[in-house]
Coordinates of C-alpha atoms and ligand atoms in Angstrom, one line a residue:
M1 CA 27.5 5.8 26.7
K2 CA 29.3 3.8 23.7
K3 CA 31.2 5.2 21.9
I4 CA 32.1 3.2 18.8
V5 CA 34.8 5.3 16.0
I6 CA 33.4 4.8 12.0
D7 CA 35.5 5.6 9.5
G8 CA 37.0 7.9 12.2
D9 CA 33.8 9.4 13.4
V10 CA 33.4 9.3 16.9
I11 CA 29.5 8.5 17.6
E12 CA 27.9 7.6 20.8
T13 CA 24.6 5.2 21.6
D14 CA 23.1 3.9 24.0
E15 CA 21.1 2.2 22.1
N16 CA 21.0 -1.6 21.1
I17 CA 22.0 -1.1 17.3
S18 CA 23.8 -3.1 14.8
I19 CA 26.4 -1.6 13.2
L20 CA 24.6 -1.1 9.7
E21 CA 22.1 1.0 11.7
L22 CA 24.4 3.2 13.4
A23 CA 26.3 4.3 10.3
R24 CA 23.5 5.3 8.5
K25 CA 21.4 7.0 11.1
N26 CA 24.9 9.0 11.3
N27 CA 25.0 9.3 7.7
I28 CA 27.1 6.5 7.0
S29 CA 26.3 4.8 4.0
I30 CA 26.9 1.2 4.0
P31 CA 26.0 -0.8 1.3
S32 CA 23.0 -4.1 1.8
L33 CA 20.9 -6.1 0.3
C34 CA 19.1 -8.7 2.3
F35 CA 19.0 -6.1 5.6
L36 CA 15.5 -5.0 5.8
E37 CA 13.8 -2.3 8.5
E38 CA 11.3 -4.4 10.0
C39 CA 12.7 -7.4 8.7
N40 CA 15.7 -9.5 9.6
G41 CA 16.8 -11.0 6.8
V42 CA 16.4 -15.0 6.1
T43 CA 19.1 -14.8 4.0
K44 CA 23.6 -13.4 4.5
C45 CA 24.3 -11.5 1.0
A46 CA 27.5 -10.6 2.8
V47 CA 27.3 -7.1 1.1
C48 CA 27.5 -5.2 4.4
I49 CA 31.0 -6.6 5.1
V50 CA 32.9 -3.9 7.5
E51 CA 36.0 -4.2 9.0
I52 CA 35.9 -4.3 12.7
S53 CA 38.9 -4.1 15.3
Y54 CA 37.1 -5.0 19.1
E55 CA 39.4 -6.4 22.3
G56 CA 43.1 -6.4 20.0
K57 CA 41.3 -8.5 17.4
T58 CA 40.7 -7.2 13.5
K59 CA 38.1 -9.1 11.6
L60 CA 35.8 -8.6 8.7
S61 CA 31.8 -9.1 9.5
T62 CA 28.5 -8.5 8.2
S63 CA 27.6 -5.0 10.0
C64 CA 23.3 -5.8 9.6
T65 CA 24.3 -8.7 12.1
T66 CA 26.8 -7.5 14.5
M67 CA 25.6 -5.2 17.7
A68 CA 27.7 -2.1 18.2
E69 CA 29.6 -2.3 21.2
D70 CA 31.9 0.4 23.1
G71 CA 35.3 0.4 22.0
M72 CA 34.6 -0.8 18.3
V73 CA 36.8 0.5 14.9
V74 CA 34.9 0.1 12.4
T75 CA 35.4 1.0 8.5
T76 CA 33.2 0.0 6.0
N77 CA 35.6 0.9 2.9
S78 CA 38.6 -0.7 3.5
E79 CA 40.3 -2.5 0.1
K80 CA 40.0 -5.4 1.6
V81 CA 35.8 -4.8 2.1
Q82 CA 36.0 -2.9 -1.1
E83 CA 37.3 -6.3 -2.8
M84 CA 35.0 -8.5 -1.0
V85 CA 31.7 -6.6 -1.7
K86 CA 32.7 -6.7 -5.6
K87 CA 33.2 -10.2 -6.2
R88 CA 29.9 -10.7 -4.0
I89 CA 28.4 -8.2 -6.7
S90 CA 29.9 -10.1 -9.3
T91 CA 28.5 -13.5 -8.4
L92 CA 25.1 -12.6 -8.1
L93 CA 25.2 -10.0 -11.2
D94 CA 26.4 -14.2 -13.2
K95 CA 22.7 -15.4 -12.4
H96 CA 20.9 -11.9 -12.6
E97 CA 19.4 -10.9 -16.1
F98 CA 21.6 -7.1 -16.0
K99 CA 19.2 -5.6 -18.9
C100 CA 18.8 -2.3 -16.9
G101 CA 17.4 0.0 -20.1
Q102 CA 14.0 -1.8 -20.6
C103 CA 14.0 -2.5 -16.3
T104 CA 10.7 -0.7 -14.0
R105 CA 13.6 -0.6 -11.5
R106 CA 15.8 1.2 -13.4
E107 CA 15.9 4.4 -11.4
N108 CA 15.2 2.9 -8.4
C109 CA 16.9 -0.1 -7.8
E110 CA 19.0 -1.4 -5.2
F111 CA 20.9 -3.5 -7.0
L112 CA 21.9 -1.3 -9.8
K113 CA 23.3 1.1 -7.8
L114 CA 25.5 -1.3 -5.8
V115 CA 26.8 -2.5 -9.6
I116 CA 27.8 0.7 -10.2
K117 CA 29.3 2.1 -6.6
T118 CA 31.0 -1.1 -7.2
K119 CA 31.8 -1.5 -10.4
A120 CA 31.3 -5.2 -10.5
R121 CA 31.0 -7.3 -13.9
A122 CA 29.9 -10.3 -14.7
S123 CA 32.0 -13.2 -15.2
K124 CA 29.6 -14.3 -18.0
P125 CA 26.4 -12.6 -18.4
F126 CA 23.3 -14.5 -18.0
L127 CA 21.3 -14.7 -21.2
V128 CA 17.9 -15.7 -21.2
Q129 CA 16.4 -16.7 -24.6
D130 CA 13.4 -17.3 -23.1
K131 CA 12.0 -16.0 -20.4
T132 CA 8.7 -17.8 -19.8
P133 CA 10.1 -20.6 -17.6
Y134 CA 11.2 -18.0 -15.1
M135 CA 8.4 -16.2 -15.0
D136 CA 5.0 -16.5 -12.8
T137 CA 2.2 -14.1 -14.3
R138 CA -0.4 -16.3 -13.5
S139 CA -2.0 -13.9 -10.7
V140 CA -4.0 -10.4 -11.4
S141 CA -2.3 -8.8 -8.8
I142 CA 1.6 -9.9 -8.3
Q143 CA 3.9 -11.0 -11.1
I144 CA 7.2 -13.0 -10.3
D145 CA 10.4 -12.7 -12.6
R146 CA 13.2 -15.3 -11.6
T147 CA 15.9 -13.8 -13.9
K148 CA 15.9 -10.6 -11.6
C149 CA 15.6 -12.3 -8.0
L150 CA 18.9 -11.8 -6.1
E151 CA 17.9 -14.9 -3.7
C152 CA 17.9 -11.6 -0.6
G153 CA 14.8 -13.2 1.5
R154 CA 13.7 -9.5 2.2
C155 CA 10.0 -10.9 0.7
I156 CA 9.8 -13.7 2.2
D157 CA 10.1 -12.2 5.6
A158 CA 8.4 -9.0 4.6
C159 CA 5.2 -11.4 4.1
K160 CA 5.9 -13.5 7.4
K161 CA 6.6 -10.2 10.2
K162 CA 3.6 -8.0 8.2
T163 CA 0.8 -10.8 7.3
G164 CA 1.7 -14.0 9.3
T165 CA 0.3 -15.8 6.2
C166 CA 3.9 -16.9 5.0
T167 CA 2.8 -17.1 1.5
L168 CA 6.7 -16.8 0.1
Q169 CA 9.4 -19.2 0.8
F170 CA 12.6 -20.8 -0.6
E171 CA 12.5 -23.7 -2.5
R172 CA 14.8 -26.3 -4.6
V173 CA 13.3 -26.8 -8.2
D174 CA 15.3 -28.3 -10.6
G175 CA 18.8 -28.2 -8.0
K176 CA 18.3 -24.8 -8.1
R177 CA 16.8 -22.2 -4.9
I178 CA 14.0 -20.5 -6.0
V179 CA 11.4 -18.1 -4.3
T180 CA 7.9 -19.5 -4.8
Q181 CA 4.8 -19.8 -3.0
V182 CA 3.4 -22.4 -0.7
E183 CA 3.1 -25.6 -2.3
G184 CA 4.1 -23.6 -6.2
K185 CA 0.8 -22.4 -6.2
K186 CA -0.9 -19.6 -7.8
F187 CA -0.9 -16.5 -5.3
E188 CA -4.8 -16.1 -5.3
D189 CA -4.7 -20.0 -4.3
T190 CA -2.8 -19.6 -1.2
N191 CA -3.7 -17.6 2.1
C192 CA -1.8 -14.8 0.7
L193 CA -3.6 -11.2 0.9
L194 CA -2.2 -9.8 -2.3
C195 CA -1.3 -7.2 -0.3
G196 CA 1.7 -6.9 -2.0
Q197 CA 3.9 -6.2 1.2
C198 CA 6.6 -8.6 -0.5
V199 CA 6.9 -6.1 -3.6
A200 CA 7.7 -3.3 -1.9
A201 CA 10.5 -5.4 -0.1
C202 CA 12.3 -6.3 -3.4
P203 CA 15.2 -4.2 -4.1
V204 CA 15.3 -5.7 -7.6
A205 CA 12.1 -6.0 -10.1
A206 CA 11.6 -9.7 -9.3
L207 CA 8.4 -8.9 -7.4
T208 CA 6.3 -6.7 -9.3
E209 CA 2.6 -5.6 -9.7
K210 CA 1.1 -7.8 -12.7
T211 CA 0.5 -4.4 -14.9
E212 CA -2.2 -2.7 -16.8
L213 CA -0.7 -0.6 -18.7
D214 CA -1.1 -1.3 -22.2
K215 CA -5.0 -1.9 -21.2
V216 CA -5.0 1.3 -20.4
K217 CA -3.1 2.7 -23.1
E218 CA -5.4 1.2 -25.5
A219 CA -8.7 2.5 -23.6
I220 CA -7.3 5.5 -23.8
A221 CA -6.3 5.4 -27.9
D222 CA -10.2 3.8 -28.3
P223 CA -12.7 7.0 -29.5
N224 CA -15.5 5.0 -28.8
K225 CA -13.9 4.6 -25.0
H226 CA -15.1 7.7 -22.5
V227 CA -12.4 6.4 -20.1
V228 CA -12.8 7.8 -16.7
V229 CA -9.4 7.9 -14.0
A230 CA -9.6 8.4 -10.6
M231 CA -6.8 8.2 -7.9
A232 CA -6.8 6.8 -4.0
P233 CA -6.1 9.5 -1.0
A234 CA -2.6 7.5 -0.3
V235 CA -1.8 8.1 -4.1
R236 CA -1.0 12.2 -3.7
A237 CA 1.0 11.3 -0.7
S238 CA 3.5 9.5 -2.8
L239 CA 4.0 9.7 -6.7
G240 CA 5.9 12.6 -6.0
E241 CA 8.4 11.1 -4.7
L242 CA 9.0 9.3 -8.6
F243 CA 9.7 12.4 -9.7
N244 CA 12.5 14.0 -7.1
M245 CA 10.3 15.8 -5.3
G246 CA 11.0 13.8 -1.6
Y247 CA 8.5 12.4 1.1
G248 CA 5.5 14.4 2.2
E249 CA 4.7 16.2 -0.5
D250 CA 1.4 16.7 -2.1
V251 CA 0.6 16.5 -5.4
T252 CA -3.0 16.0 -6.1
G253 CA -3.0 19.0 -8.4
K254 CA 0.1 17.8 -10.5
A255 CA -1.8 14.4 -10.6
Y256 CA -4.9 15.5 -11.7
T257 CA -2.9 17.4 -14.9
A258 CA -0.6 15.5 -15.7
L259 CA -4.1 12.3 -15.9
R260 CA -5.7 14.9 -18.4
E261 CA -2.7 15.2 -20.5
L262 CA -2.5 11.5 -20.1
G263 CA -5.8 11.7 -22.6
F264 CA -8.3 10.7 -19.8
D265 CA -11.5 11.9 -20.4
K266 CA -12.6 12.7 -16.7
V267 CA -11.0 13.1 -13.8
F268 CA -12.3 12.4 -10.6
D269 CA -11.3 11.2 -6.8
I270 CA -11.1 7.9 -5.3
N271 CA -11.5 10.4 -2.1
F272 CA -16.0 11.1 -3.6
G273 CA -16.4 7.0 -3.4
A274 CA -14.2 7.0 0.4
D275 CA -17.3 10.0 1.2
M276 CA -19.8 7.4 -0.7
T277 CA -18.8 4.4 1.5
I278 CA -18.4 6.8 4.6
M279 CA -22.3 7.7 4.1
E280 CA -23.4 3.7 3.6
E281 CA -21.5 2.5 6.8
A282 CA -22.2 5.1 8.7
T283 CA -25.8 4.1 8.1
E284 CA -24.9 0.5 8.7
L285 CA -23.4 1.7 11.7
I286 CA -26.7 3.3 13.0
H287 CA -28.6 0.3 12.4
R288 CA -26.3 -2.1 13.8
I289 CA -26.4 0.1 17.2
Q290 CA -30.5 0.3 17.1
E291 CA -30.6 -3.2 16.0
A292 CA -27.9 -4.9 18.2
G293 CA -25.5 -6.0 16.2
P294 CA -23.8 -8.2 15.2
F295 CA -21.1 -7.0 16.6
P296 CA -18.1 -5.4 16.3
M297 CA -19.0 -4.2 12.7
F298 CA -15.5 -4.3 10.7
T299 CA -14.9 -2.2 7.3
S300 CA -14.9 -3.5 4.8
C301 CA -12.7 -1.5 2.0
C302 CA -9.0 -3.0 2.5
P303 CA -9.3 -6.3 -0.3
G304 CA -6.0 -7.6 2.0
W305 CA -7.9 -7.6 5.2
I306 CA -11.0 -9.1 3.1
R307 CA -8.8 -12.1 2.3
Q308 CA -7.3 -12.7 5.7
V309 CA -11.5 -13.1 7.2
E310 CA -12.3 -15.7 4.0
N311 CA -8.8 -17.2 4.3
Y312 CA -8.3 -17.3 8.4
Y313 CA -11.3 -16.4 10.4
P314 CA -14.7 -17.0 8.2
Q315 CA -16.6 -16.9 11.2
Y316 CA -16.6 -13.1 10.8
L317 CA -17.5 -12.3 7.5
K318 CA -21.1 -11.4 8.8
N319 CA -19.2 -8.9 11.1
L320 CA -18.1 -6.9 7.9
S321 CA -18.8 -3.7 6.7
T322 CA -21.5 -4.7 3.5
A323 CA -20.3 -0.9 2.2
K324 CA -18.2 -1.5 -0.8
S325 CA -14.8 0.0 -1.0
P326 CA -14.3 3.3 -2.0
Q327 CA -12.8 1.9 -5.3
Q328 CA -15.5 -0.1 -6.3
I329 CA -18.3 1.9 -5.1
F330 CA -17.2 4.6 -7.3
G331 CA -16.7 1.9 -10.0
V332 CA -20.8 1.5 -9.6
A333 CA -21.2 5.4 -9.5
T334 CA -19.3 5.5 -12.8
K335 CA -21.4 3.2 -14.5
T336 CA -25.1 4.2 -13.2
Y337 CA -25.2 7.8 -11.5
Y338 CA -22.7 9.3 -13.9
P339 CA -23.9 8.3 -17.5
A340 CA -27.6 9.3 -16.5
I341 CA -25.9 12.8 -15.2
A342 CA -23.7 13.1 -18.2
N343 CA -26.4 11.6 -20.9
I344 CA -24.3 8.6 -22.4
D345 CA -24.0 5.1 -22.7
P346 CA -22.9 3.2 -19.7
K347 CA -21.5 0.7 -22.0
D348 CA -18.8 3.1 -23.1
V349 CA -17.8 4.1 -19.6
Y350 CA -14.6 2.4 -18.8
T351 CA -13.4 3.0 -15.8
V352 CA -9.7 3.0 -14.4
T353 CA -8.1 3.9 -10.7
I354 CA -4.8 4.9 -9.7
M355 CA -4.1 2.8 -6.2
P356 CA -1.6 2.4 -3.7
C357 CA -2.2 -1.7 -3.5
T358 CA -1.8 -4.7 -5.4
A359 CA -4.7 -6.2 -4.2
K360 CA -7.3 -3.8 -5.6
K361 CA -6.2 -5.2 -9.0
Y362 CA -8.1 -8.3 -7.2
E363 CA -10.7 -6.8 -5.9
A364 CA -11.6 -5.1 -9.5
N365 CA -11.8 -8.2 -10.9
L366 CA -13.8 -10.6 -8.7
S367 CA -17.3 -12.0 -10.5
Y368 CA -19.2 -9.7 -7.7
N369 CA -18.0 -6.3 -8.6
E370 CA -20.1 -6.1 -11.3
T371 CA -23.6 -3.8 -11.7
N372 CA -25.8 -3.9 -14.9
G373 CA -23.5 -6.7 -16.0
L374 CA -20.6 -4.4 -16.2
R375 CA -17.2 -4.4 -14.8
E376 CA -17.4 -1.7 -11.9
I377 CA -13.6 -1.2 -12.2
D378 CA -11.8 -1.9 -15.8
A379 CA -8.2 -1.2 -14.7
V380 CA -6.3 -0.5 -11.5
L381 CA -3.1 1.1 -11.5
T382 CA -0.4 1.4 -8.9
T383 CA 1.1 4.5 -8.3
R384 CA 4.4 3.1 -10.0
E385 CA 2.6 2.2 -13.3
L386 CA 1.2 6.2 -12.8
A387 CA 4.6 7.1 -12.6
K388 CA 5.8 4.8 -15.3
M389 CA 2.8 6.2 -18.1
I390 CA 3.6 9.7 -17.1
K391 CA 7.3 9.2 -17.8
D392 CA 6.7 7.2 -20.9
A393 CA 4.7 10.8 -21.9
K394 CA 7.6 12.9 -21.0
I395 CA 5.5 15.2 -19.3
A396 CA 7.5 17.3 -16.8
F397 CA 5.5 16.1 -13.7
A398 CA 7.3 18.5 -11.2
K399 CA 6.9 21.6 -13.2
L400 CA 2.8 20.8 -14.1
E401 CA 0.3 23.1 -12.8
D402 CA -2.5 22.6 -10.0
S403 CA -5.3 21.9 -11.5
E404 CA -8.8 20.6 -9.5
A405 CA -10.7 17.4 -10.5
D406 CA -14.0 17.3 -12.5
P407 CA -16.2 18.0 -9.8
A408 CA -19.6 15.7 -10.1
M409 CA -17.5 13.1 -8.6
G410 CA -14.0 14.6 -7.7
M411 CA -15.1 16.8 -5.2
Y412 CA -13.8 15.2 -1.6
S413 CA -14.2 16.1 1.9
G414 CA -11.4 15.9 4.8
A415 CA -13.0 12.8 5.5
G416 CA -12.1 11.3 1.9
V417 CA -8.4 12.0 2.1
I418 CA -7.6 10.6 5.6
F419 CA -8.5 7.4 4.7
G420 CA -5.5 6.8 3.1
A421 CA -3.3 6.1 6.4
T422 CA -4.1 3.8 9.3
G423 CA -6.9 5.2 11.4
G424 CA -8.6 7.4 8.4
V425 CA -11.7 5.0 7.7
M426 CA -12.2 5.1 11.4
E427 CA -12.3 8.8 11.9
A428 CA -14.0 9.4 9.1
A429 CA -17.1 7.5 10.0
L430 CA -17.3 8.3 13.9
R431 CA -18.0 12.1 11.9
T432 CA -20.9 10.9 10.3
A433 CA -22.3 8.3 12.6
K434 CA -21.8 11.0 15.5
D435 CA -23.8 14.1 13.5
F436 CA -26.6 11.3 12.5
V437 CA -27.8 10.1 15.6
E438 CA -27.1 13.6 17.6
N439 CA -28.9 15.3 14.8
K440 CA -26.1 18.2 15.0
D441 CA -23.1 19.6 13.1
L442 CA -20.6 18.7 15.8
K443 CA -17.8 21.0 15.9
D444 CA -15.0 18.6 17.7
I445 CA -14.1 16.1 14.9
D446 CA -10.3 15.1 15.6
Y447 CA -10.1 11.7 16.9
T448 CA -6.6 11.5 17.4
E449 CA -6.5 8.3 19.9
V450 CA -7.1 6.8 16.2
R451 CA -4.0 8.3 14.8
G452 CA -0.5 7.3 15.2
F453 CA 1.4 3.9 13.7
K454 CA 1.0 1.7 16.6
G455 CA 0.0 -2.2 16.1
V456 CA -3.5 -1.7 18.2
K457 CA -5.5 1.8 18.8
E458 CA -8.5 2.3 20.8
A459 CA -11.5 4.5 21.9
T460 CA -14.6 5.1 23.4
V461 CA -17.1 7.4 22.0
K462 CA -20.3 8.7 23.0
I463 CA -22.6 8.5 19.8
G464 CA -26.4 10.0 21.5
D465 CA -26.8 8.5 24.7
N466 CA -24.3 5.4 25.2
E467 CA -20.7 4.7 24.7
Y468 CA -19.2 2.6 22.1
N469 CA -16.0 0.8 21.8
V470 CA -13.6 1.1 18.6
A471 CA -10.5 -0.2 17.9
V472 CA -8.2 0.4 14.9
I473 CA -6.0 -2.3 13.9
N474 CA -2.9 -1.3 11.6
G475 CA -1.3 -3.9 9.8
A476 CA -2.7 -8.1 8.8
K477 CA -0.2 -9.0 11.7
N478 CA -1.5 -7.0 14.5
L479 CA -4.7 -8.2 13.9
S480 CA -4.3 -11.8 13.7
E481 CA -2.3 -11.7 17.2
F482 CA -5.5 -9.4 18.7
I483 CA -7.8 -12.1 17.4
E484 CA -5.6 -15.1 18.8
S485 CA -4.7 -13.7 22.2
G486 CA -8.2 -13.5 22.4
K487 CA -8.2 -9.8 22.7
I488 CA -11.2 -9.1 21.2
N489 CA -13.4 -11.2 23.3
E490 CA -12.3 -9.1 26.2
K491 CA -14.7 -6.6 25.8
Q492 CA -17.2 -5.6 23.8
Y493 CA -16.4 -4.2 20.8
H494 CA -18.6 -2.4 18.2
F495 CA -16.4 -1.4 15.4
I496 CA -13.2 -2.0 13.9
E497 CA -11.5 -0.8 11.3
V498 CA -8.6 -2.8 9.8
M499 CA -5.9 -2.2 7.2
A500 CA -3.7 -5.3 5.7
C501 CA -0.8 -3.1 4.8
P502 CA 1.2 -1.6 8.5
G503 CA 0.8 2.4 8.7
G504 CA -2.6 1.8 5.6
C505 CA -2.3 2.3 1.9
I506 CA 0.4 4.9 2.3
N507 CA 2.2 2.2 2.5
G508 CA 0.8 0.5 0.3
G509 CA 2.3 -2.7 -1.9
G510 CA 1.8 -0.7 -5.0
Q511 CA 3.7 2.4 -3.7
P512 CA 7.1 3.8 -4.4
H513 CA 10.0 1.5 -3.4
V514 CA 11.3 2.9 -0.4
S515 CA 15.1 1.5 0.1
S516 CA 16.7 -0.5 3.1
E517 CA 19.1 2.7 3.4
I518 CA 16.2 5.2 3.4
R519 CA 13.9 3.5 5.6
T520 CA 16.6 3.3 8.5
K521 CA 17.1 7.3 7.7
N522 CA 13.8 8.6 7.5
D523 CA 10.5 8.4 8.2
Y524 CA 8.1 8.1 5.2
K525 CA 5.1 6.9 6.5
K526 CA 5.1 9.7 9.2
L527 CA 5.5 12.0 6.0
R528 CA 3.1 10.3 3.9
A529 CA 0.3 10.1 6.7
S530 CA 1.1 14.0 6.9
V531 CA 0.3 15.0 3.6
L532 CA -3.3 13.4 4.5
Y533 CA -4.1 14.9 7.8
N534 CA -2.5 18.2 6.4
Q535 CA -5.3 18.1 3.5
D536 CA -7.7 18.1 6.2
S537 CA -6.8 20.0 9.0
S538 CA -6.8 23.0 6.7
R539 CA -10.1 22.8 5.5
S540 CA -13.6 24.8 7.5
V541 CA -15.4 21.8 9.5
A542 CA -17.9 22.0 6.9
K543 CA -15.6 20.6 4.2
R544 CA -14.4 17.9 6.7
K545 CA -17.4 15.2 6.8
S546 CA -18.3 12.6 4.1
H547 CA -22.0 13.7 4.7
Q548 CA -21.4 17.6 3.7
N549 CA -19.4 17.3 0.4
P550 CA -21.5 19.1 -1.4
A551 CA -21.4 16.7 -4.7
I552 CA -22.1 14.0 -2.2
I553 CA -25.3 15.4 -1.4
K554 CA -26.5 16.3 -4.9
M555 CA -25.7 12.2 -6.0
Y556 CA -27.8 11.6 -3.4
N557 CA -30.9 14.2 -3.8
D558 CA -31.3 13.7 -7.6
Y559 CA -30.4 9.7 -8.2
V560 CA -29.2 7.6 -5.3
G561 CA -32.3 8.4 -2.4
K562 CA -31.1 8.0 1.3
P563 CA -28.4 5.4 2.1
G564 CA -28.8 2.1 3.0
E565 CA -32.1 2.0 1.5
G566 CA -33.8 1.8 -1.9
N567 CA -31.0 2.7 -4.5
A568 CA -28.8 3.0 -1.9
H569 CA -28.9 -0.7 -1.0
E570 CA -29.2 -2.4 -4.2
L571 CA -26.0 -0.7 -5.5
F572 CA -23.6 -0.4 -3.0
H573 CA -23.5 -2.9 -0.8
H574 CA -21.7 -6.7 -1.0
I575 CA -23.0 -9.4 2.0
Y576 CA -19.8 -11.5 2.6
E577 CA -20.8 -14.9 2.4
K578 CA -18.9 -18.2 2.9
Ligands
HC1_601 FE1 -6.7 2.4 -0.3 FE2 -9.3 3.3 0.4 S1 -8.1 4.0 1.2 S2 -8.6 0.8 0.7 O1 -6.4 1.9 1.3 O2 -11.2 2.6 1.6 O3 -6.0 1.2 -2.2 O4 -5.5 5.3 -0.7 O5 -8.3 3.6 -2.2 O6 -11.3 2.0 -2.1 O7 -10.3 5.9 -0.5 C1 -6.2 1.4 -1.3 C2 -5.8 3.8 -0.6 C3 -8.1 3.4 -1.2 C4 -10.3 2.4 -0.7 C5 -10.1 4.6 -0.4
SF4_602 FE1 19.0 -3.2 -13.5 FE2 18.0 -3.4 -11.7 FE3 16.1 -4.6 -13.0 FE4 18.8 -5.6 -12.7 S1 16.5 -5.1 -11.9 S2 18.1 -5.3 -14.3 S3 19.9 -4.2 -12.4 S4 17.2 -2.0 -13.0
SF4_603 FE1 2.7 -12.0 1.3 FE2 1.3 -10.1 1.1 FE3 3.4 -10.7 -0.8 FE4 0.8 -12.1 -0.6 S1 1.0 -10.0 -1.2 S2 2.6 -12.6 -0.3 S3 0.7 -11.4 1.9 S4 3.3 -10.1 1.5
SF4_604 FE1 14.6 -11.1 -2.9 FE2 13.0 -10.0 -4.6 FE3 13.8 -12.2 -5.2 FE4 12.3 -11.9 -2.9 S1 11.8 -11.8 -5.3 S2 14.3 -13.2 -2.6 S3 13.1 -9.9 -2.3 S4 15.1 -10.7 -5.1
SF4_605 FE1 -4.6 -2.7 -0.4 FE2 -4.1 -0.6 1.1 FE3 -4.9 -3.1 2.0 FE4 -3.1 -2.5 1.7 S1 -4.1 -2.0 3.6 S2 -3.4 -4.6 0.8 S3 -2.9 -0.5 0.2 S4 -6.2 -1.2 0.9
FES606 FE1 23.7 -7.6 5.7 FE2 23.0 -8.9 4.0 S1 24.3 -9.4 5.6 S2 22.6 -6.9 4.5

């Protein structure tokens, strides 16, 4: 057992752990900029500096790179340390457009916290008349504002470690070091997945989603538009964090109320779309079982993963489920089924989704995601953009009463809600596929083998008289390892779920930022996922399966017909081709 003294506290540990992490786990705060859990840091910001006495010597060291050794005595806040950190922050301020009042990150900016803590000042303020040369707004998903970049390298490292695409890098342009995409290309024109893991890693407002808030506000103000809104499964598990409600708080009912107060005409839920996707995807799995393939069938609801297939593994395009994603299938229904039952002109319907994801903006914009000449989804807001909209409208979110979604396309099953966590799509599909094949209302519907945060999860599932091999790949990097190691060919897999973000959509690139400090101390992914699994497990079995959702049954009976056939086949599927 090692004994380390930090600011007078004796801390014992067996772990091979850095001073920074050891301190944080023991509630001793050390500032950082370039360090982020799961990423090693490609630069040295030096704001995590501490004074260490060890083996008769005392020196200043960066605590994120110094491993805790027995007998070390660490001081985190000596005058020398404070002076050095303050100087470092001042240098960074000289190159940072410090206009926090209008900044989207002002409430959770890791840099601003350090400026306040150290009372650092710029030696001369960095004022920018024209931001255009610093901005990259070419992508529909992600935007770069280099007036805010600290060159911490977290985005570059997150991209490498979590996606393996290595889309971002430092480059020297006109003598300045800047963060840029490979060959300076637009994100969409690189191998980038548009997942936004780089945005989630950024401590400041240098990387953000491309906002669509103005578009949405305009649509609401237009009396000729009937504006429909629906939030994704994972949004309800994290939105409360942006209103100081802590982690793991279920804010479903408050979110519905807020959306109504914001002036949306109809509040539905993407979980209903998830139930639609399952009707189609489970039916497709059964067809593939009857027709002996092609196997494995892959889920296709994550647009980051779709880009990974297109950019790296086009040989698997035919293996992707043709069922449209919950976002798009829901969009189709808002431009066909909903106008029919509400007796309105489909052209007047304007559909907005709230997503934990930046890639969903790209998905909504794809040319093929159009039905009868209408965009299926007109605008996509991230969880963060919705919070901003609520704050701009001065709605006291935490104090709102709960309300329900409008039932026609707002009712959902437990299967629909667990989509937002890794393994959820697989579990939802198995519940329905097994009931369909065995023609029963099965009671044993918890597939715990596919839950949790392991990189690759596997199970063998009996459907009817036969056994099928399923796998859940948690995160894009794990997927490329799964394929490139040859593991995918070790046995016949029948059905594989892939979500690009580690943990699934609960940890998507459009979710509230989690600071480096909180990531070290708190299992925020688990807490977010628990919201979804709690909603599922607190229901009766009948309410936990997509095909038993009464609103789904009604839609298929009254409008669609049978899953996988006729109308459903026409409207709810897309065939992926090279
Ligand atoms: Fe997801 Fe999905 S789970 S992809 O992560 O299939 O974004 O939450 O909305 O479409 O339902 C995202 C989440 C989301 C879709 C669903
Ligand atoms: Fe202020 Fe942070 Fe925005 Fe910079 S990024 S302007 S420090 S809130
Ligand atoms: Fe990398 Fe994803 Fe960011 Fe693209 S969106 S640069 S793949 S982290
Ligand atoms: Fe760091 Fe953000 Fe700049 Fe990337 S864009 S180097 S994460 S400040
Ligand atoms: Fe978007 Fe979810 Fe895929 Fe991440 S895992 S890219 S949040 S759909
Ligand atoms: Fe340690 Fe940057 S060098 S956080």
